[in-house]
C-alpha positions as a printed NumPy array, in Angstrom:
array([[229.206, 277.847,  30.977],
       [229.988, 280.968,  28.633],
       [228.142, 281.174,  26.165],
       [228.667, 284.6  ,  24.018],
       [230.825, 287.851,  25.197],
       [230.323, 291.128,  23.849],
       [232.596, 294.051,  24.038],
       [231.853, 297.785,  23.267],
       [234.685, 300.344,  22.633],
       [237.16 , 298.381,  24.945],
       [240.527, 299.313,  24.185],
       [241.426, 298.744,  20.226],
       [238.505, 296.296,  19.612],
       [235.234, 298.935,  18.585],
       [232.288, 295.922,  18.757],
       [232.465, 292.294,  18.82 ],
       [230.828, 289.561,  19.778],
       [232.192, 286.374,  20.765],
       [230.206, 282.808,  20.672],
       [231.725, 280.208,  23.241],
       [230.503, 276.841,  22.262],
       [230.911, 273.949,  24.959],
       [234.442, 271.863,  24.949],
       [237.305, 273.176,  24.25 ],
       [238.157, 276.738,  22.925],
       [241.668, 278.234,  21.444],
       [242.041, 281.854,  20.801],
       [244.967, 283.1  ,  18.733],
       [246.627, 285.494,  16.841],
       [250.04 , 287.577,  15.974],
       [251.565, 289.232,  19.397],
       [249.905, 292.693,  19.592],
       [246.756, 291.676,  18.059],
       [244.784, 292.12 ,  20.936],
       [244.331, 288.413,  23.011],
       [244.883, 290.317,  26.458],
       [241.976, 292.305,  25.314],
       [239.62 , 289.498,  25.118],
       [241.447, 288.364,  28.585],
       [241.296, 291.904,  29.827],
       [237.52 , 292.137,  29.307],
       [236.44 , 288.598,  31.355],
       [238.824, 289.687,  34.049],
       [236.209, 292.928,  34.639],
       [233.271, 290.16 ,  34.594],
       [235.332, 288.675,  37.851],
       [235.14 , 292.254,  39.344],
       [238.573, 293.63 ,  38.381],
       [238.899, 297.408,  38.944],
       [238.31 , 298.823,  35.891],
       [240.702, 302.108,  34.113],
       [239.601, 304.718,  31.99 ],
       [242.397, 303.921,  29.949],
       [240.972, 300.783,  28.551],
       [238.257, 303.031,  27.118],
       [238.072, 303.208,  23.221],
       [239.962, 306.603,  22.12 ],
       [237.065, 308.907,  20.783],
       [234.203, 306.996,  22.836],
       [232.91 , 308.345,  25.964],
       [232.62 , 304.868,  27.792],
       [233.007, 300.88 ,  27.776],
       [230.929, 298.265,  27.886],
       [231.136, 294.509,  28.683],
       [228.825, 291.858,  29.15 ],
       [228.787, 288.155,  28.622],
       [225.886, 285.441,  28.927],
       [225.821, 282.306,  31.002],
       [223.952, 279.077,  30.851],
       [223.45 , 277.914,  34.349],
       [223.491, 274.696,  35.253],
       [220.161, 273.561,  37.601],
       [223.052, 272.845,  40.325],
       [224.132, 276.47 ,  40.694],
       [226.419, 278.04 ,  43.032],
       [225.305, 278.969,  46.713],
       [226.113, 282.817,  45.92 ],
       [224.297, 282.689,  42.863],
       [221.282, 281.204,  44.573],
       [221.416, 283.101,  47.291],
       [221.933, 286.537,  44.974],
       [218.759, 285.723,  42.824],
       [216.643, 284.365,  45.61 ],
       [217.388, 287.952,  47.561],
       [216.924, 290.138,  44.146],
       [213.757, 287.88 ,  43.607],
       [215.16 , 287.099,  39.803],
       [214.4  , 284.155,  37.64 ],
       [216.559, 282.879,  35.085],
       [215.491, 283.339,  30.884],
       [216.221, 279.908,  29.527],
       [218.743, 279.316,  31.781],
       [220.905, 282.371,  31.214],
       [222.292, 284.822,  33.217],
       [223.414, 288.035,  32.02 ],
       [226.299, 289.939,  33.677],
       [227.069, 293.495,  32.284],
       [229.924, 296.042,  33.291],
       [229.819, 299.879,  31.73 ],
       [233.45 , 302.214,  32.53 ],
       [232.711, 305.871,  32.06 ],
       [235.222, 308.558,  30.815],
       [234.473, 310.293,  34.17 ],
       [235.991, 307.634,  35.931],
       [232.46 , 306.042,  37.272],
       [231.002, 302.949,  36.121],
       [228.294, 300.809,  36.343],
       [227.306, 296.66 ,  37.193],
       [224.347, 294.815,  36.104],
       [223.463, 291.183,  36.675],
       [220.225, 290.188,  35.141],
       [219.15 , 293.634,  34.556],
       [219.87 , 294.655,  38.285],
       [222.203, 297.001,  39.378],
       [224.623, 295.432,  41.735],
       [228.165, 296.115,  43.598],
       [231.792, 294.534,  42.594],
       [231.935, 292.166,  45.32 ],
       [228.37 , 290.689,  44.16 ],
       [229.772, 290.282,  40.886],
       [233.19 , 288.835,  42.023],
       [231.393, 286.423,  44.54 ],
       [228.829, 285.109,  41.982],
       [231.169, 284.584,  38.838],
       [233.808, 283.201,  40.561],
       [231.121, 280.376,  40.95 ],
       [231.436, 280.082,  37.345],
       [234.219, 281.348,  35.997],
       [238.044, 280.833,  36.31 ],
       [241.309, 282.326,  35.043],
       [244.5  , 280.685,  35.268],
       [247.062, 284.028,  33.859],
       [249.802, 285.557,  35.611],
       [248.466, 286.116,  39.315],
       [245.084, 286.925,  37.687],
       [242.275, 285.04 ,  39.328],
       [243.859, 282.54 ,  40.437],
       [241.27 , 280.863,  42.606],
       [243.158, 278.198,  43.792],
       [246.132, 280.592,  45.096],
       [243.738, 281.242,  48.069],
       [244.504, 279.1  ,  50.571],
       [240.651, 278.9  ,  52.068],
       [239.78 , 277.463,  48.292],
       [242.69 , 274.682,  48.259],
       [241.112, 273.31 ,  51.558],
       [237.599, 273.125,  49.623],
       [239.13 , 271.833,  47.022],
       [240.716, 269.666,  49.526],
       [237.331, 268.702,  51.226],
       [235.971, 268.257,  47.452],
       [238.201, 265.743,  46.024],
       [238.492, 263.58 ,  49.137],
       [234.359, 263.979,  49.685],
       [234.805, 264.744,  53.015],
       [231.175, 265.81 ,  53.481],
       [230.116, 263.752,  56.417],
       [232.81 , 264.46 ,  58.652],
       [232.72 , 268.52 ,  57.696],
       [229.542, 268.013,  58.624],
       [229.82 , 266.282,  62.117],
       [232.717, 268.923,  62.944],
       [230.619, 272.073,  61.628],
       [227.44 , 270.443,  64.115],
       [230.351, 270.545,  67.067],
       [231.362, 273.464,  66.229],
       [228.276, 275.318,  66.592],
       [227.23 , 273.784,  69.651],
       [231.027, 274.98 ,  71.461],
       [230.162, 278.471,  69.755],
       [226.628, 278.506,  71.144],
       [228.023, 277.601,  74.8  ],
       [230.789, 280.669,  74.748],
       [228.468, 282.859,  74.04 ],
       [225.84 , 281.552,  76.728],
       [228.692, 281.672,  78.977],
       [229.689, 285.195,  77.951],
       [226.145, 286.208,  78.521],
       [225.82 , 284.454,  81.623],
       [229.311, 286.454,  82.899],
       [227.881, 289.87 ,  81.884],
       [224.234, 289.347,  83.874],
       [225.919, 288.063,  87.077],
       [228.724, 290.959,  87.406],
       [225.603, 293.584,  86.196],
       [223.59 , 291.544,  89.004],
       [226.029, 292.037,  91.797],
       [226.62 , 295.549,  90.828],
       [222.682, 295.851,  91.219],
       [222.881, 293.686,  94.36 ],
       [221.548, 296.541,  96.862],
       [219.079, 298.271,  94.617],
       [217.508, 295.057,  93.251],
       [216.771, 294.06 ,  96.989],
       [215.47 , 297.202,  97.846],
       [213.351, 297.151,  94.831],
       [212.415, 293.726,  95.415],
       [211.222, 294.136,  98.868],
       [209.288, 297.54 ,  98.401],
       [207.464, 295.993,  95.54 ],
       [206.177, 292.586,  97.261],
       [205.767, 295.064, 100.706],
       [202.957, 296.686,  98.276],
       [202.244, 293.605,  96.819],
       [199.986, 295.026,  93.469],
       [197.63 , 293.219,  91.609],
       [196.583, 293.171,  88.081],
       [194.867, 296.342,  87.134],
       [194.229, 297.267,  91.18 ],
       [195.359, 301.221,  90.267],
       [192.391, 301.58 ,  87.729],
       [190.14 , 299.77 ,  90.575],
       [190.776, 302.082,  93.203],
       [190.829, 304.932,  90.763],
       [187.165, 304.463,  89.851],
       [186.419, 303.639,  93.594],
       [187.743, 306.874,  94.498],
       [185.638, 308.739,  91.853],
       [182.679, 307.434,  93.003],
       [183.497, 308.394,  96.876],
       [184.48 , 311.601,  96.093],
       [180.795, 312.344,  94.15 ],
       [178.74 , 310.788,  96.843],
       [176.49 , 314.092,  97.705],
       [176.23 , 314.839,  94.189],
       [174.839, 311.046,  93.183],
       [173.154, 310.926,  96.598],
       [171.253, 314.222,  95.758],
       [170.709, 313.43 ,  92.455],
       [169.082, 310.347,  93.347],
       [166.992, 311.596,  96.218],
       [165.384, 313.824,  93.706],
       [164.425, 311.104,  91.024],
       [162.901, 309.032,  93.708],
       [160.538, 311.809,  94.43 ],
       [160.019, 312.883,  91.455],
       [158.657, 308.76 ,  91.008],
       [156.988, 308.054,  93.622],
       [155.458, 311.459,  95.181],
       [155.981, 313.9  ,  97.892],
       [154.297, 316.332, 100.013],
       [154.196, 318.914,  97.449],
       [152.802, 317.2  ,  94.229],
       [151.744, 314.095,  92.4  ],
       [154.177, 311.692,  91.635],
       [155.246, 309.9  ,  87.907],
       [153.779, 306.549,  89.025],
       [150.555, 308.125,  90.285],
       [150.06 , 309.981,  87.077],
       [150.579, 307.514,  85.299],
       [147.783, 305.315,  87.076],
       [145.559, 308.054,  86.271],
       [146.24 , 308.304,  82.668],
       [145.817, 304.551,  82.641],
       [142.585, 304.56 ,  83.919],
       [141.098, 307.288,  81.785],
       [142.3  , 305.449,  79.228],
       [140.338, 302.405,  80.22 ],
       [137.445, 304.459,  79.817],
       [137.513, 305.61 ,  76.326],
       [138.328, 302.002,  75.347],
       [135.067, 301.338,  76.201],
       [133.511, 303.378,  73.524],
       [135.926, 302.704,  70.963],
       [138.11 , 299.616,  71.536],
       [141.123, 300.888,  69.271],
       [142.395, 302.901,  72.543],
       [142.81 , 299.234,  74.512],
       [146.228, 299.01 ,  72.634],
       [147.205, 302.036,  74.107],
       [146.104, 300.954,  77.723],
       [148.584, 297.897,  77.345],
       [151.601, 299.754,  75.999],
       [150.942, 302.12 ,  79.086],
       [150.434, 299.389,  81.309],
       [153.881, 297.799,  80.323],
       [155.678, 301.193,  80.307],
       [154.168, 301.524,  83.851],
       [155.816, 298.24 ,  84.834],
       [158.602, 299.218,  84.116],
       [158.737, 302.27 ,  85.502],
       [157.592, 300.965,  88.757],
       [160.957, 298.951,  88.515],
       [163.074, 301.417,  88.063],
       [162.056, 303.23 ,  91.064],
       [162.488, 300.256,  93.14 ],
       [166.039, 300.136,  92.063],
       [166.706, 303.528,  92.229],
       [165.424, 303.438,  96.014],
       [167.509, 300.141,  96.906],
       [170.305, 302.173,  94.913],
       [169.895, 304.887,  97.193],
       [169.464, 303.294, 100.971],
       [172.47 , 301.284, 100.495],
       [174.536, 304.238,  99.784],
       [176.936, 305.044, 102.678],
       [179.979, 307.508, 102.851],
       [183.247, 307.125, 104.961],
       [186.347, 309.343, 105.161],
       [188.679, 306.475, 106.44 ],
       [187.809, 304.466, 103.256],
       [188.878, 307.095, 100.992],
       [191.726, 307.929, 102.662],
       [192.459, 304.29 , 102.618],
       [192.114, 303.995,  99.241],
       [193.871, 307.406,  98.161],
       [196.872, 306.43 , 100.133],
       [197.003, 302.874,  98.814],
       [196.302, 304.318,  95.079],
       [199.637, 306.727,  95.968],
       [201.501, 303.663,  96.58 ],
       [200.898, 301.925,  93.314],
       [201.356, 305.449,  91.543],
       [204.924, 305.482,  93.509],
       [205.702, 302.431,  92.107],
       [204.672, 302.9  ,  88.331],
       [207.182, 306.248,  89.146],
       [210.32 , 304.035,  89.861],
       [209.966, 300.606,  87.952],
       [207.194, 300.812,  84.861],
       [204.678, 302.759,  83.485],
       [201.448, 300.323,  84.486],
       [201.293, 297.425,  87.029],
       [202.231, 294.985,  84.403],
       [205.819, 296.852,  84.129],
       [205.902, 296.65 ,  87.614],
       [205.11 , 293.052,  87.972],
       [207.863, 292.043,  85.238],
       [210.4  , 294.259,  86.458],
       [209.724, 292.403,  89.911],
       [210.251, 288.946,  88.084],
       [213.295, 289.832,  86.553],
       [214.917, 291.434,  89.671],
       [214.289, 288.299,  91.297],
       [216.046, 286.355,  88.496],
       [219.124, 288.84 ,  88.532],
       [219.226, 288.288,  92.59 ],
       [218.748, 284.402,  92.233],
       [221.412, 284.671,  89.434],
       [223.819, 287.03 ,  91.576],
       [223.147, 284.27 ,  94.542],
       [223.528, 280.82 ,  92.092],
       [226.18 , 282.268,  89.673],
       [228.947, 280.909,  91.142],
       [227.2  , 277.403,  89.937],
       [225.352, 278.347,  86.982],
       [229.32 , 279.622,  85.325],
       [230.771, 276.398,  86.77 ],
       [228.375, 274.399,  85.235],
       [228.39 , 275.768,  82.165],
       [232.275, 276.214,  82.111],
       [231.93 , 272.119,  82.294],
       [229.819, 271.904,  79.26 ],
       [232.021, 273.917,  76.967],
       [235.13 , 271.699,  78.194],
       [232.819, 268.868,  77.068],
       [231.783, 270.446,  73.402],
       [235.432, 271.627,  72.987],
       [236.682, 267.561,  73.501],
       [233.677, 267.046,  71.276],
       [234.804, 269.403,  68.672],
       [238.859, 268.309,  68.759],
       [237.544, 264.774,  67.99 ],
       [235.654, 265.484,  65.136],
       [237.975, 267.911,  63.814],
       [241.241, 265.667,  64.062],
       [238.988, 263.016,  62.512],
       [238.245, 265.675,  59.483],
       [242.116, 266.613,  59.89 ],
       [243.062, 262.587,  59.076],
       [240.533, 262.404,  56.417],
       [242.44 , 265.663,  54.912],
       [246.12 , 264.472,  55.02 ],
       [245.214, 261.047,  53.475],
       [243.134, 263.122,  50.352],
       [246.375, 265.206,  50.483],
       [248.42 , 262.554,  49.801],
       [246.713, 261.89 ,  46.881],
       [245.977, 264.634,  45.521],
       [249.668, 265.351,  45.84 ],
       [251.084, 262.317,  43.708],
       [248.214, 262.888,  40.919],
       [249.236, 266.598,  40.329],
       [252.69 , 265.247,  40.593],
       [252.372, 262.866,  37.695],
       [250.662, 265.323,  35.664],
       [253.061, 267.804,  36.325],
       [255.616, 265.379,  34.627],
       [253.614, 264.891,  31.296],
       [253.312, 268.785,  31.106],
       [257.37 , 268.847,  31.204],
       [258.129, 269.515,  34.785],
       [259.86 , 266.413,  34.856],
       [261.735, 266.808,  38.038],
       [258.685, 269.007,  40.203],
       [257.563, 267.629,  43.427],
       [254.16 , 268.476,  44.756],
       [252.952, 268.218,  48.179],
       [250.346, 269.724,  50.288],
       [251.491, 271.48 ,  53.182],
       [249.476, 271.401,  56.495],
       [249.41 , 273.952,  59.437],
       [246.692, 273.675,  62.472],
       [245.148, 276.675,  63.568],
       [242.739, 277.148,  66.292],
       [239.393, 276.008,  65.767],
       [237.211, 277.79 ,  63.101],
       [234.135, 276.933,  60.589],
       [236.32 , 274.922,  58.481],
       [238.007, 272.942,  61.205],
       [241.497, 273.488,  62.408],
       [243.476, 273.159,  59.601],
       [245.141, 275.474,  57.166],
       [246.764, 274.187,  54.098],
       [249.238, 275.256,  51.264],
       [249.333, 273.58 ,  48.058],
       [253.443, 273.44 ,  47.635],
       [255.757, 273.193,  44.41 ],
       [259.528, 272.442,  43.728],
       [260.076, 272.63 ,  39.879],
       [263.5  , 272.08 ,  40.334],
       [266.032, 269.883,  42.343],
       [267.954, 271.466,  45.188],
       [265.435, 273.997,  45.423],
       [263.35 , 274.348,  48.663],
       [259.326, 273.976,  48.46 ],
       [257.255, 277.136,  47.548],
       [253.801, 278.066,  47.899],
       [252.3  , 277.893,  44.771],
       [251.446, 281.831,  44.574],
       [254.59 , 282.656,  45.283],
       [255.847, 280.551,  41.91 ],
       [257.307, 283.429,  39.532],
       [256.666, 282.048,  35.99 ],
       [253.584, 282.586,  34.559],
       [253.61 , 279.512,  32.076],
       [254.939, 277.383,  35.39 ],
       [251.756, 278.39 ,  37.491],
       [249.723, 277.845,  34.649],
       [251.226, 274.236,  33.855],
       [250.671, 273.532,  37.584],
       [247.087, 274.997,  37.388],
       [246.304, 272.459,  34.817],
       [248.003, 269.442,  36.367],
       [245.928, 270.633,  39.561],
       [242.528, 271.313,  37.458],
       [242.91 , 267.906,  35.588],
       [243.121, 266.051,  38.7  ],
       [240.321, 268.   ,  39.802],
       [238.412, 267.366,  37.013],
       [235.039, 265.967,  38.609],
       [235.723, 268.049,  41.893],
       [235.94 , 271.712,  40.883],
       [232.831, 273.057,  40.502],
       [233.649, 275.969,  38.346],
       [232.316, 275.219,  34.423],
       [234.562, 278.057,  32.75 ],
       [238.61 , 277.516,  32.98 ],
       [240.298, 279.934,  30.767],
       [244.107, 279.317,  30.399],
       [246.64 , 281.861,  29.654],
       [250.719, 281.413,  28.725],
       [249.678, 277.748,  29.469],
       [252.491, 277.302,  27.068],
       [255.135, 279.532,  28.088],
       [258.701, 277.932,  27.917],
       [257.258, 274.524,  26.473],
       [257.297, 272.694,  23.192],
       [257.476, 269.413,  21.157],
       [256.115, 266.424,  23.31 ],
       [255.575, 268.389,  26.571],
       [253.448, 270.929,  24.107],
       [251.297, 267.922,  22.931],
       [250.36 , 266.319,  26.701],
       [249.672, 269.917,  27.852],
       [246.802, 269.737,  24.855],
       [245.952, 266.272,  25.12 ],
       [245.175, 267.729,  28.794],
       [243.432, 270.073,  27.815],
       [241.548, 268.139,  25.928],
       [240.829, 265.518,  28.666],
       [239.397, 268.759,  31.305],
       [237.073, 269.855,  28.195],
       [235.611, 266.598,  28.761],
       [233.947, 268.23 ,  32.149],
       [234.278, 271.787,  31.909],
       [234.43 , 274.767,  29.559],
       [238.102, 274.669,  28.483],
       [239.232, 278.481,  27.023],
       [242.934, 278.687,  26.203],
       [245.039, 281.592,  24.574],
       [247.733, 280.195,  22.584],
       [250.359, 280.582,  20.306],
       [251.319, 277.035,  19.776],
       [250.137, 274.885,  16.612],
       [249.917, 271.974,  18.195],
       [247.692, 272.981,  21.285],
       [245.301, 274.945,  18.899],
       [245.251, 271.936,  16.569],
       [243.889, 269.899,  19.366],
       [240.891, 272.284,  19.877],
       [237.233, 271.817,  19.426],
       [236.618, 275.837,  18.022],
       [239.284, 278.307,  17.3  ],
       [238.599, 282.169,  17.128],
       [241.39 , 283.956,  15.675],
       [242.099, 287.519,  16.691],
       [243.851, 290.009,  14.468],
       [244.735, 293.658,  13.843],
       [244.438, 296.146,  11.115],
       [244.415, 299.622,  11.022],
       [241.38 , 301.982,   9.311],
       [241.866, 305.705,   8.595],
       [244.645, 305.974,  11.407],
       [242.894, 304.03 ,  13.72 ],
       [243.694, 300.718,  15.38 ],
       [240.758, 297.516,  15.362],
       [240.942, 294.304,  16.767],
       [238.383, 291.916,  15.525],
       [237.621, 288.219,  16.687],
       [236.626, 285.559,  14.172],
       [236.025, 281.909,  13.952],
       [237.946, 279.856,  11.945],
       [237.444, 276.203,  10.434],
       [238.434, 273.947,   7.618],
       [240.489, 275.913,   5.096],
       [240.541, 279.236,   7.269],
       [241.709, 277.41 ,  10.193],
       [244.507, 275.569,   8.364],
       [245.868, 279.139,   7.529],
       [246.454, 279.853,  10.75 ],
       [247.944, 276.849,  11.829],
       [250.302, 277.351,   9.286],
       [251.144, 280.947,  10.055],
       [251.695, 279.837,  14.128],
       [254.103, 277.1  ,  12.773],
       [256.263, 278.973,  10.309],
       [254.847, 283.191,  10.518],
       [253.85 , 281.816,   6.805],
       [250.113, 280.907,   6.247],
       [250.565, 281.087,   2.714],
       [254.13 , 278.147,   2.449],
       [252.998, 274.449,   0.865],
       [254.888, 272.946,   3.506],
       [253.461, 274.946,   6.504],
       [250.145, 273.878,   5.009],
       [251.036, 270.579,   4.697],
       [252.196, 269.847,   8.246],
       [248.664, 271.866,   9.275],
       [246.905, 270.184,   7.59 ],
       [248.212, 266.961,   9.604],
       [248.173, 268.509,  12.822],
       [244.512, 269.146,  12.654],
       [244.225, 265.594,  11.462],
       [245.542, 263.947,  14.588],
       [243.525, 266.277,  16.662],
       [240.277, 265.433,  15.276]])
């Protein structure tokens, strides 16, 4: 609900806070005192444009913000605006705050974050709602009567088992639309994708063959030099004609060694480390040797394996960068050609299950659609008897229904209809002219709504407008019955609504050193009585106008 609203150099009112308690709320005051101001300024917390005009004369810029307590049930564009910002809630309360600049720009915050008009319009029309001449009037949209709709007959389950249809027919067109657009790009590709097909399995590559044959090649090509190379360390090992060998050194060494040991025994660790290192080196030469005599050279095997590497290159060219490019691009030819050959089928099939889902879907939503018309009926003859406590004695209400082709909300579009008058044809409810009418039928509608709408805050403008004696009193007694569930906020100028209030802020004007203020202040007891007095008779000051204040407050306590 709201809880407080403060305004900044808006229009005549300089600063001002305002303290909402729960239940229900009058504001009053002479005409001209400024009420449209305090209307004016929770209109820009719905995301109203804003004017430069509404700027205080001799201030550079406007500010407004008000505070909400959030129920643990919030809104889904709440909860999906703080779970995206990553914000928490203080104690509950979320703070909305809207600067206008002299220059023209201005400036949203919710929670301390800077945000955009439609965030603010989507997430405090979740918890606020104004019922003024055409001013956020959330049940003139027609996509919000059909929730409300849905709401008051809980039609949950069978939204539910329509919106699970729904998706599945949605989920089929667009398979099907997929499906269309790979089998005409598949028969446009008919020719190359065989060609491709049947170069690629003609070559038929393997995993990683290209870096095989690569390193084959290499070695091949440096035969002599290895061969050479090779020749020389074997030589160099084992001996040749022109010198002692490594190995035969090394015996020597090994057995001069053993000598010395003799005469001083430390050395015999030296004997064995050259004994192992000899070992070792004996093995080495052996493999060098085997290394060596099975080395053979051919010119038909590196051709063989140039041209085949030439092939794979070729094909890394035309259809990937690497083998495993190649391979894929092979897979999903063959898919496109077995899709080009099998469309045909595949598009009938699927053209079968979509006639399927869309039976599905018209079952389920004509079931939703019945549910609908009997909520509509009544819903229709509540508001209706409402409307006749509330002096609209003659006004028939109905609910108008028109189908539409399947959407997320079924196939139904509806139009919540009025006929204040006899002989008179029915209306859409938005295009009702008076502004005390549409606010009379708001109420009936909100009342019946009462446990339904989900918005805490209904604020109530000309509720009054062309009404008085009895009709005056059931408008506040319902009032006073949709405080019972909500926040109830009206702007009045009749005694016997504001008598029936829970907390009444008066607003009134005075005028400083040439300049114009509008203040706001709560009234009770004696203060309060005042002002009922003055809204009976334009006298607060008159015994009598006391007197019958004095009662009125009496009966609504």
């Amino acid at each position: 609900m709201l809880e407080r609203l403060e305004i900044h150099h808006y229009a005549l009112i300089e600063d001002s806070t305002i303290e909402f308690p729960q239940g229900f709320s009058v504001i009053t005051g002479e005409t001209g005192a400024g009420k449209s101001i305090i209307l004016g300024a929770l209109s820009l917390m719905l995301g109203e444009k804003t004017e430069v005009q509404s700027i205080r004369s001799g201030c550079d810029s406007a500010t407004v913000s008000a505070s909400f307590h959030i129920a643990k049930q919030m809104g889904a564009h709440l909860a999906a605006y703080l779970a995206k910002e990553e914000l928490e809630l203080e104690d509950d309360t979320l703070v909305v705050s809207r600067t206008i600049k002299s220059n023209g720009r201005s400036s949203i915050s919710i929670q301390g974050r800077l945000a955009t008009r439609s965030e603010l319009s989507l997430i405090t029309s979740e918890l606020l709602d104004i019922s003024a001449q055409r001013d956020h009037q959330s049940l003139l949209s027609t996509s919000h009567q059909l929730s409300v709709l849905d709401a008051f007959g809980s039609c949950e389950a069978e939204k539910a088992a329509y919106k699970r249809a729904y998706e599945q027919y949605q989920n089929l067109k667009s398979e099907l639309e997929s499906t269309k657009a790979q089998v005409e790009a598949a028969k446009r590709e008919l020719d190359y994708l065989g060609y491709a097909v049947d170069e690629i399995e003609k070559i038929n590559p393997k995993p990683a063959e290209d870096e095989e044959i690569a390193s084959q090649v290499q070695l091949i090509a440096s035969f002599e030099h290895i061969h050479e190379a090779l020749s020389q360390a074997v030589s160099l090992l084992h001996g040749n004609e022109q010198g002692l060998s490594t190995i035969a050194s090394l015996y020597q060494v090994k057995t001069q060694l053993a000598l010395a040991s003799k005469a001083d025994s430390s050395l015999q660790v030296l004997g064995e480390r050259l004994e192992s290192a000899s070992i070792e080196i004996e093995d080495i030469y052996e493999s060098v040797r085997d290394y060596l005599n099975g080395m053979t050279y051919s010119e038909a095997e590196l051709d063989r394996l140039q041209s085949r590497l030439a092939q794979l290159q070729r094909l890394k060219k035309k259809y990937g960068p690497n083998l495993e490019a190649v391979h894929s691009f092979l897979k999903q030819s063959k898919e496109k050609l077995s899709l080009s050959e099998q469309g045909e089928i595949v598009l009938s099939k699927l053209e079968k299950q979509i006639k399927l889902a869309y039976e599905k879907l018209m079952q389920e939503a004509l079931l939703l659609q019945d549910k609908r018309k009997k909520t509509a009926l009544l819903l229709s003859r509540e508001v209706e008897t409402k409307l006749r406590t509330l002096g609209m004695k003659e006004a028939v209400f109905a609910i108008a229904f028109s189908q539409t082709s399947p959407t997320s909300n079924g196939i139904d579009e509806v139009s919540f209809q009025i006929c204040a008058n006899p002989g008179l044809e029915m209306r859409s409810i938005k295009d009702v002219a008076s502004g005390g009418e549409l606010s009379r039928i708001m109420l009936a509608v909100k009342t019946s709504l009462a446990q339904s709408d989900a918005v805490p805050t209904l604020i109530f403008d000309e509720v009054d407008a062309g009404i008085g004696g009895s009709v005056a009193l059931s408008v506040a007694e319902q009032l006073k019955k949709l405080a019972s569930t909500h926040q109830v906020i009206v702007i009045t100028h009749l005694a016997s609504i504001a008598s029936k209030a829970d907390h009444h802020l008066v607003v009134s004007k005075d005028i400083r050193n040439g300049m114009s203020y509008s203040t706001i202040t709560a009234v009770a007891d004696g203060e309060r009585q005042k002002e009922i007095a003055r809204m009976l008779s334009g006298d607060d000051t008159s015994q009598e106008s006391l007197g019958h204040a004095r009662k009125l407050l009496e009966k609504g306590n």
